[in-house]
Amino acid sequence: MIALAIVGVALVGYLLGSMPWSVWIGRWFYDIDVRGYGSGNAGATNTIRVLGILPGLLVFTLDVLKGLLSVLVAWQVGGLLIAQGALDGSWGVPIQLLGGVCAFLGHVFPIFAGFRGGKGVATLCGVVLGLHPLATLSALGVFALVLLVTRYVSLGSMLAALSFPFFLYFVYGERNPWLTAVSIVLVVMIIVTHRANIGRLLHGKESRFSPSRAGMRNQVKKG
């Protein structure tokens, strides 16, 4: 029963993460695949770039929700197992982390979109929001500040991800070893999914966020 429940948490997390909202919204309402335009990424930022601010914000919200839901489902399952005495209380956080990590992997490698997904920032935001809301809001503050100053979404995303373990451990005093370790692993994964952005930043070729250029899909088709 325990093994089945844990596999179920992982599967639900992955399937939730695999919902490619940017691809679906582009196809359903605009008859395009956003991965063929702009950066080619199936995420909220490229959706804003290709389809406009409102569709992009919708995608961001839905991507955050799938990360948050994966943690909440895992929290419920873990709570039931602990209440029934099948597991002790120390397993609560690891089970939630399992659901969240699987949601992140589902977003990056979605089964419903040919395993070509996004970079996982919004989904990870939902995951950590479910795990530690205060540290998440603090990291979002870092993102907003970096975006305001530099207008680089990618740089803001990476620095926000890097700041999360700092806020978690040093500011809010979270000492759960599972949460600390996995938060560091997730930071590494975010950096890995942004490796192309890092190259463009180093060479001064990264695109800056500009609301006035949102929705310009005809001019930015990916070559």
mmCIF file of C-alpha atoms in Angstrom:
data_model
loop_
_atom_site.group_PDB
_atom_site.id
_atom_site.type_symbol
_atom_site.label_atom_id
_atom_site.label_comp_id
_atom_site.label_asym_id
_atom_site.label_seq_id
_atom_site.Cartn_x
_atom_site.Cartn_y
_atom_site.Cartn_z
ATOM 1 C CA MET A 1 0.000 0.000 0.000
ATOM 2 C CA ILE A 2 2.804 2.435 0.896
ATOM 3 C CA ALA A 3 4.688 1.777 -2.338
ATOM 4 C CA LEU A 4 1.501 2.175 -4.387
ATOM 5 C CA ALA A 5 0.688 5.478 -2.688
ATOM 6 C CA ILE A 6 4.191 6.832 -3.286
ATOM 7 C CA VAL A 7 4.130 5.772 -6.941
ATOM 8 C CA GLY A 8 0.725 7.445 -7.213
ATOM 9 C CA VAL A 9 2.124 10.708 -5.816
ATOM 10 C CA ALA A 10 4.954 10.626 -8.350
ATOM 11 C CA LEU A 11 2.618 9.801 -11.241
ATOM 12 C CA VAL A 12 0.061 12.482 -10.355
ATOM 13 C CA GLY A 13 2.845 15.039 -9.980
ATOM 14 C CA TYR A 14 4.333 14.137 -13.347
ATOM 15 C CA LEU A 15 0.977 14.173 -15.156
ATOM 16 C CA LEU A 16 0.035 17.530 -13.629
ATOM 17 C CA GLY A 17 3.406 18.934 -14.646
ATOM 18 C CA SER A 18 3.013 17.508 -18.143
ATOM 19 C CA MET A 19 -0.012 19.684 -18.886
ATOM 20 C CA PRO A 20 1.563 22.035 -21.486
ATOM 21 C CA TRP A 21 -0.709 25.023 -21.051
ATOM 22 C CA SER A 22 1.308 27.297 -23.319
ATOM 23 C CA VAL A 23 1.103 24.752 -26.142
ATOM 24 C CA TRP A 24 -2.580 23.995 -25.579
ATOM 25 C CA ILE A 25 -3.672 27.634 -25.320
ATOM 26 C CA GLY A 26 -1.676 28.499 -28.436
ATOM 27 C CA ARG A 27 -3.283 25.672 -30.377
ATOM 28 C CA TRP A 28 -6.833 26.035 -29.056
ATOM 29 C CA PHE A 29 -7.197 29.801 -29.371
ATOM 30 C CA TYR A 30 -4.518 30.959 -31.834
ATOM 31 C CA ASP A 31 -3.917 27.891 -34.019
ATOM 32 C CA ILE A 32 -0.155 28.015 -33.468
ATOM 33 C CA ASP A 33 2.463 26.167 -31.453
ATOM 34 C CA VAL A 34 4.383 28.730 -29.390
ATOM 35 C CA ARG A 35 7.438 26.481 -29.565
ATOM 36 C CA GLY A 36 7.778 27.483 -33.211
ATOM 37 C CA TYR A 37 8.194 31.151 -32.331
ATOM 38 C CA GLY A 38 10.321 33.416 -30.173
ATOM 39 C CA SER A 39 12.678 31.453 -27.956
ATOM 40 C CA GLY A 40 10.955 28.178 -28.833
ATOM 41 C CA ASN A 41 10.251 27.606 -25.157
ATOM 42 C CA ALA A 42 6.914 26.248 -23.914
ATOM 43 C CA GLY A 43 6.569 28.611 -20.990
ATOM 44 C CA ALA A 44 4.890 31.768 -19.781
ATOM 45 C CA THR A 45 7.609 34.201 -20.881
ATOM 46 C CA ASN A 46 7.620 32.973 -24.465
ATOM 47 C CA THR A 47 3.817 32.931 -24.449
ATOM 48 C CA ILE A 48 3.848 36.621 -23.516
ATOM 49 C CA ARG A 49 6.376 37.248 -26.265
ATOM 50 C CA VAL A 50 4.375 35.343 -28.874
ATOM 51 C CA LEU A 51 0.705 35.666 -27.896
ATOM 52 C CA GLY A 52 0.568 38.664 -25.576
ATOM 53 C CA ILE A 53 0.488 39.567 -21.906
ATOM 54 C CA LEU A 54 -2.947 38.172 -20.977
ATOM 55 C CA PRO A 55 -2.392 34.680 -22.488
ATOM 56 C CA GLY A 56 1.068 34.663 -20.914
ATOM 57 C CA LEU A 57 -0.269 35.532 -17.475
ATOM 58 C CA LEU A 58 -2.900 32.806 -17.843
ATOM 59 C CA VAL A 59 -0.193 30.276 -18.704
ATOM 60 C CA PHE A 60 1.921 31.448 -15.764
ATOM 61 C CA THR A 61 -1.013 31.050 -13.372
ATOM 62 C CA LEU A 62 -1.881 27.573 -14.649
ATOM 63 C CA ASP A 63 1.760 26.468 -14.518
ATOM 64 C CA VAL A 64 2.059 27.699 -10.931
ATOM 65 C CA LEU A 65 -1.149 25.884 -10.012
ATOM 66 C CA LYS A 66 0.025 22.545 -11.364
ATOM 67 C CA GLY A 67 3.147 22.765 -9.197
ATOM 68 C CA LEU A 68 1.125 23.789 -6.159
ATOM 69 C CA LEU A 69 -1.474 21.053 -6.714
ATOM 70 C CA SER A 70 1.216 18.388 -6.980
ATOM 71 C CA VAL A 71 2.468 19.344 -3.509
ATOM 72 C CA LEU A 72 -1.047 19.533 -2.054
ATOM 73 C CA VAL A 73 -1.929 16.075 -3.403
ATOM 74 C CA ALA A 74 1.295 14.690 -1.937
ATOM 75 C CA TRP A 75 0.547 16.439 1.367
ATOM 76 C CA GLN A 76 -2.871 14.772 1.516
ATOM 77 C CA VAL A 77 -1.520 11.327 0.677
ATOM 78 C CA GLY A 78 1.368 11.672 3.122
ATOM 79 C CA GLY A 79 -1.004 12.893 5.817
ATOM 80 C CA LEU A 80 -3.251 9.861 5.358
ATOM 81 C CA LEU A 81 -0.315 7.441 5.518
ATOM 82 C CA ILE A 82 1.000 9.121 8.660
ATOM 83 C CA ALA A 83 -2.450 9.212 10.289
ATOM 84 C CA GLN A 84 -2.886 5.492 9.618
ATOM 85 C CA GLY A 85 0.495 4.728 11.157
ATOM 86 C CA ALA A 86 1.934 3.432 7.889
ATOM 87 C CA LEU A 87 4.675 6.082 8.034
ATOM 88 C CA ASP A 88 6.047 8.293 10.776
ATOM 89 C CA GLY A 89 5.753 12.070 10.637
ATOM 90 C CA SER A 90 9.228 12.624 9.242
ATOM 91 C CA TRP A 91 8.051 11.328 5.848
ATOM 92 C CA GLY A 92 5.628 14.197 5.242
ATOM 93 C CA VAL A 93 8.093 16.596 3.611
ATOM 94 C CA PRO A 94 9.906 13.985 1.456
ATOM 95 C CA ILE A 95 6.587 12.840 -0.032
ATOM 96 C CA GLN A 96 5.647 16.447 -0.837
ATOM 97 C CA LEU A 97 9.057 16.970 -2.413
ATOM 98 C CA LEU A 98 8.568 13.860 -4.535
ATOM 99 C CA GLY A 99 5.317 15.217 -5.945
ATOM 100 C CA GLY A 100 6.890 18.618 -6.601
ATOM 101 C CA VAL A 101 10.021 17.301 -8.294
ATOM 102 C CA CYS A 102 7.919 15.060 -10.540
ATOM 103 C CA ALA A 103 5.750 18.047 -11.504
ATOM 104 C CA PHE A 104 8.884 19.997 -12.420
ATOM 105 C CA LEU A 105 10.156 17.093 -14.532
ATOM 106 C CA GLY A 106 6.737 16.793 -16.155
ATOM 107 C CA HIS A 107 6.848 20.440 -17.190
ATOM 108 C CA VAL A 108 10.341 20.113 -18.666
ATOM 109 C CA PHE A 109 9.624 16.720 -20.302
ATOM 110 C CA PRO A 110 5.817 16.647 -20.849
ATOM 111 C CA ILE A 111 4.309 13.406 -22.090
ATOM 112 C CA PHE A 112 1.420 15.390 -23.603
ATOM 113 C CA ALA A 113 3.704 17.558 -25.764
ATOM 114 C CA GLY A 114 6.316 15.218 -27.185
ATOM 115 C CA PHE A 115 8.602 15.663 -24.150
ATOM 116 C CA ARG A 116 9.443 19.213 -25.332
ATOM 117 C CA GLY A 117 8.475 21.475 -22.472
ATOM 118 C CA GLY A 118 9.515 24.657 -20.729
ATOM 119 C CA LYS A 119 12.179 25.573 -18.230
ATOM 120 C CA GLY A 120 10.040 24.891 -15.189
ATOM 121 C CA VAL A 121 10.245 28.265 -13.446
ATOM 122 C CA ALA A 122 6.501 28.853 -12.945
ATOM 123 C CA THR A 123 5.877 25.223 -11.999
ATOM 124 C CA LEU A 124 8.752 25.308 -9.523
ATOM 125 C CA CYS A 125 7.292 28.529 -8.133
ATOM 126 C CA GLY A 126 4.069 26.637 -7.404
ATOM 127 C CA VAL A 127 5.994 23.765 -5.839
ATOM 128 C CA VAL A 128 7.973 25.926 -3.424
ATOM 129 C CA LEU A 129 4.879 28.029 -2.703
ATOM 130 C CA GLY A 130 3.273 24.873 -1.354
ATOM 131 C CA LEU A 131 6.389 23.943 0.619
ATOM 132 C CA HIS A 132 7.309 27.315 2.141
ATOM 133 C CA PRO A 133 5.166 30.342 1.154
ATOM 134 C CA LEU A 134 7.271 32.983 2.948
ATOM 135 C CA ALA A 135 10.569 31.950 1.361
ATOM 136 C CA THR A 136 8.809 31.796 -2.007
ATOM 137 C CA LEU A 137 7.400 35.312 -1.683
ATOM 138 C CA SER A 138 10.848 36.576 -0.702
ATOM 139 C CA ALA A 139 12.393 34.917 -3.764
ATOM 140 C CA LEU A 140 9.666 36.440 -5.945
ATOM 141 C CA GLY A 141 10.712 39.811 -4.562
ATOM 142 C CA VAL A 142 14.225 39.130 -5.850
ATOM 143 C CA PHE A 143 12.794 38.218 -9.255
ATOM 144 C CA ALA A 144 10.728 41.410 -9.423
ATOM 145 C CA LEU A 145 13.690 43.582 -8.426
ATOM 146 C CA VAL A 146 16.062 42.013 -10.967
ATOM 147 C CA LEU A 147 13.439 42.211 -13.721
ATOM 148 C CA LEU A 148 12.731 45.860 -12.896
ATOM 149 C CA VAL A 149 16.414 46.799 -12.975
ATOM 150 C CA THR A 150 17.662 44.655 -15.884
ATOM 151 C CA ARG A 151 14.508 43.569 -17.768
ATOM 152 C CA TYR A 152 16.045 40.089 -18.091
ATOM 153 C CA VAL A 153 13.428 37.476 -17.165
ATOM 154 C CA SER A 154 15.982 34.665 -17.306
ATOM 155 C CA LEU A 155 18.397 36.428 -14.953
ATOM 156 C CA GLY A 156 15.579 37.244 -12.549
ATOM 157 C CA SER A 157 14.420 33.621 -12.594
ATOM 158 C CA MET A 158 17.873 32.228 -11.874
ATOM 159 C CA LEU A 159 18.685 34.703 -9.106
ATOM 160 C CA ALA A 160 15.276 34.125 -7.516
ATOM 161 C CA ALA A 161 15.906 30.373 -7.589
ATOM 162 C CA LEU A 162 19.356 30.874 -6.068
ATOM 163 C CA SER A 163 17.916 33.067 -3.324
ATOM 164 C CA PHE A 164 15.277 30.532 -2.260
ATOM 165 C CA PRO A 165 17.608 28.200 -0.285
ATOM 166 C CA PHE A 166 19.201 31.288 1.304
ATOM 167 C CA PHE A 167 15.862 32.641 2.501
ATOM 168 C CA LEU A 168 14.768 29.159 3.528
ATOM 169 C CA TYR A 169 17.786 28.393 5.695
ATOM 170 C CA PHE A 170 19.217 31.707 6.880
ATOM 171 C CA VAL A 171 16.188 34.005 7.040
ATOM 172 C CA TYR A 172 13.349 31.670 8.040
ATOM 173 C CA GLY A 173 15.437 29.100 9.915
ATOM 174 C CA GLU A 174 14.159 26.023 8.055
ATOM 175 C CA ARG A 175 16.360 23.121 9.098
ATOM 176 C CA ASN A 176 14.602 20.176 7.448
ATOM 177 C CA PRO A 177 17.488 18.431 5.645
ATOM 178 C CA TRP A 178 15.227 17.060 2.906
ATOM 179 C CA LEU A 179 13.803 20.472 2.073
ATOM 180 C CA THR A 180 17.206 22.148 2.145
ATOM 181 C CA ALA A 181 18.878 19.504 -0.022
ATOM 182 C CA VAL A 182 16.115 19.274 -2.610
ATOM 183 C CA SER A 183 15.821 23.067 -2.855
ATOM 184 C CA ILE A 184 19.506 23.166 -3.801
ATOM 185 C CA VAL A 185 19.001 20.384 -6.360
ATOM 186 C CA LEU A 186 16.071 22.279 -7.884
ATOM 187 C CA VAL A 187 18.232 25.400 -8.156
ATOM 188 C CA VAL A 188 20.789 23.376 -10.102
ATOM 189 C CA MET A 189 18.023 22.080 -12.376
ATOM 190 C CA ILE A 190 16.810 25.631 -13.034
ATOM 191 C CA ILE A 191 20.353 26.691 -13.925
ATOM 192 C CA VAL A 192 20.665 23.702 -16.268
ATOM 193 C CA THR A 193 17.407 24.524 -18.069
ATOM 194 C CA HIS A 194 18.685 28.109 -18.496
ATOM 195 C CA ARG A 195 22.127 27.200 -19.833
ATOM 196 C CA ALA A 196 21.353 28.693 -23.272
ATOM 197 C CA ASN A 197 20.194 31.905 -21.586
ATOM 198 C CA ILE A 198 23.436 32.043 -19.605
ATOM 199 C CA GLY A 199 25.403 31.862 -22.847
ATOM 200 C CA ARG A 200 23.358 34.678 -24.379
ATOM 201 C CA LEU A 201 23.718 36.796 -21.235
ATOM 202 C CA LEU A 202 27.495 36.383 -21.285
ATOM 203 C CA HIS A 203 27.610 37.425 -24.945
ATOM 204 C CA GLY A 204 25.145 40.297 -24.556
ATOM 205 C CA LYS A 205 22.563 38.656 -26.819
ATOM 206 C CA GLU A 206 19.792 37.855 -24.330
ATOM 207 C CA SER A 207 16.433 39.505 -25.100
ATOM 208 C CA ARG A 208 15.115 41.986 -22.563
ATOM 209 C CA PHE A 209 11.475 41.888 -21.508
ATOM 210 C CA SER A 210 9.449 44.578 -23.250
ATOM 211 C CA PRO A 211 5.655 44.811 -22.807
ATOM 212 C CA SER A 212 5.448 46.860 -26.000
ATOM 213 C CA ARG A 213 6.729 43.876 -28.005
ATOM 214 C CA ALA A 214 4.377 41.322 -26.450
ATOM 215 C CA GLY A 215 2.297 39.306 -28.894
ATOM 216 C CA MET A 216 4.536 39.943 -31.906
ATOM 217 C CA ARG A 217 4.445 36.357 -33.137
ATOM 218 C CA ASN A 218 4.648 37.196 -36.823
ATOM 219 C CA GLN A 219 7.921 39.080 -36.375
ATOM 220 C CA VAL A 220 9.718 36.630 -34.114
ATOM 221 C CA LYS A 221 9.210 33.255 -35.710
ATOM 222 C CA LYS A 222 11.950 30.899 -34.652
ATOM 223 C CA GLY A 223 14.391 30.050 -37.383
#
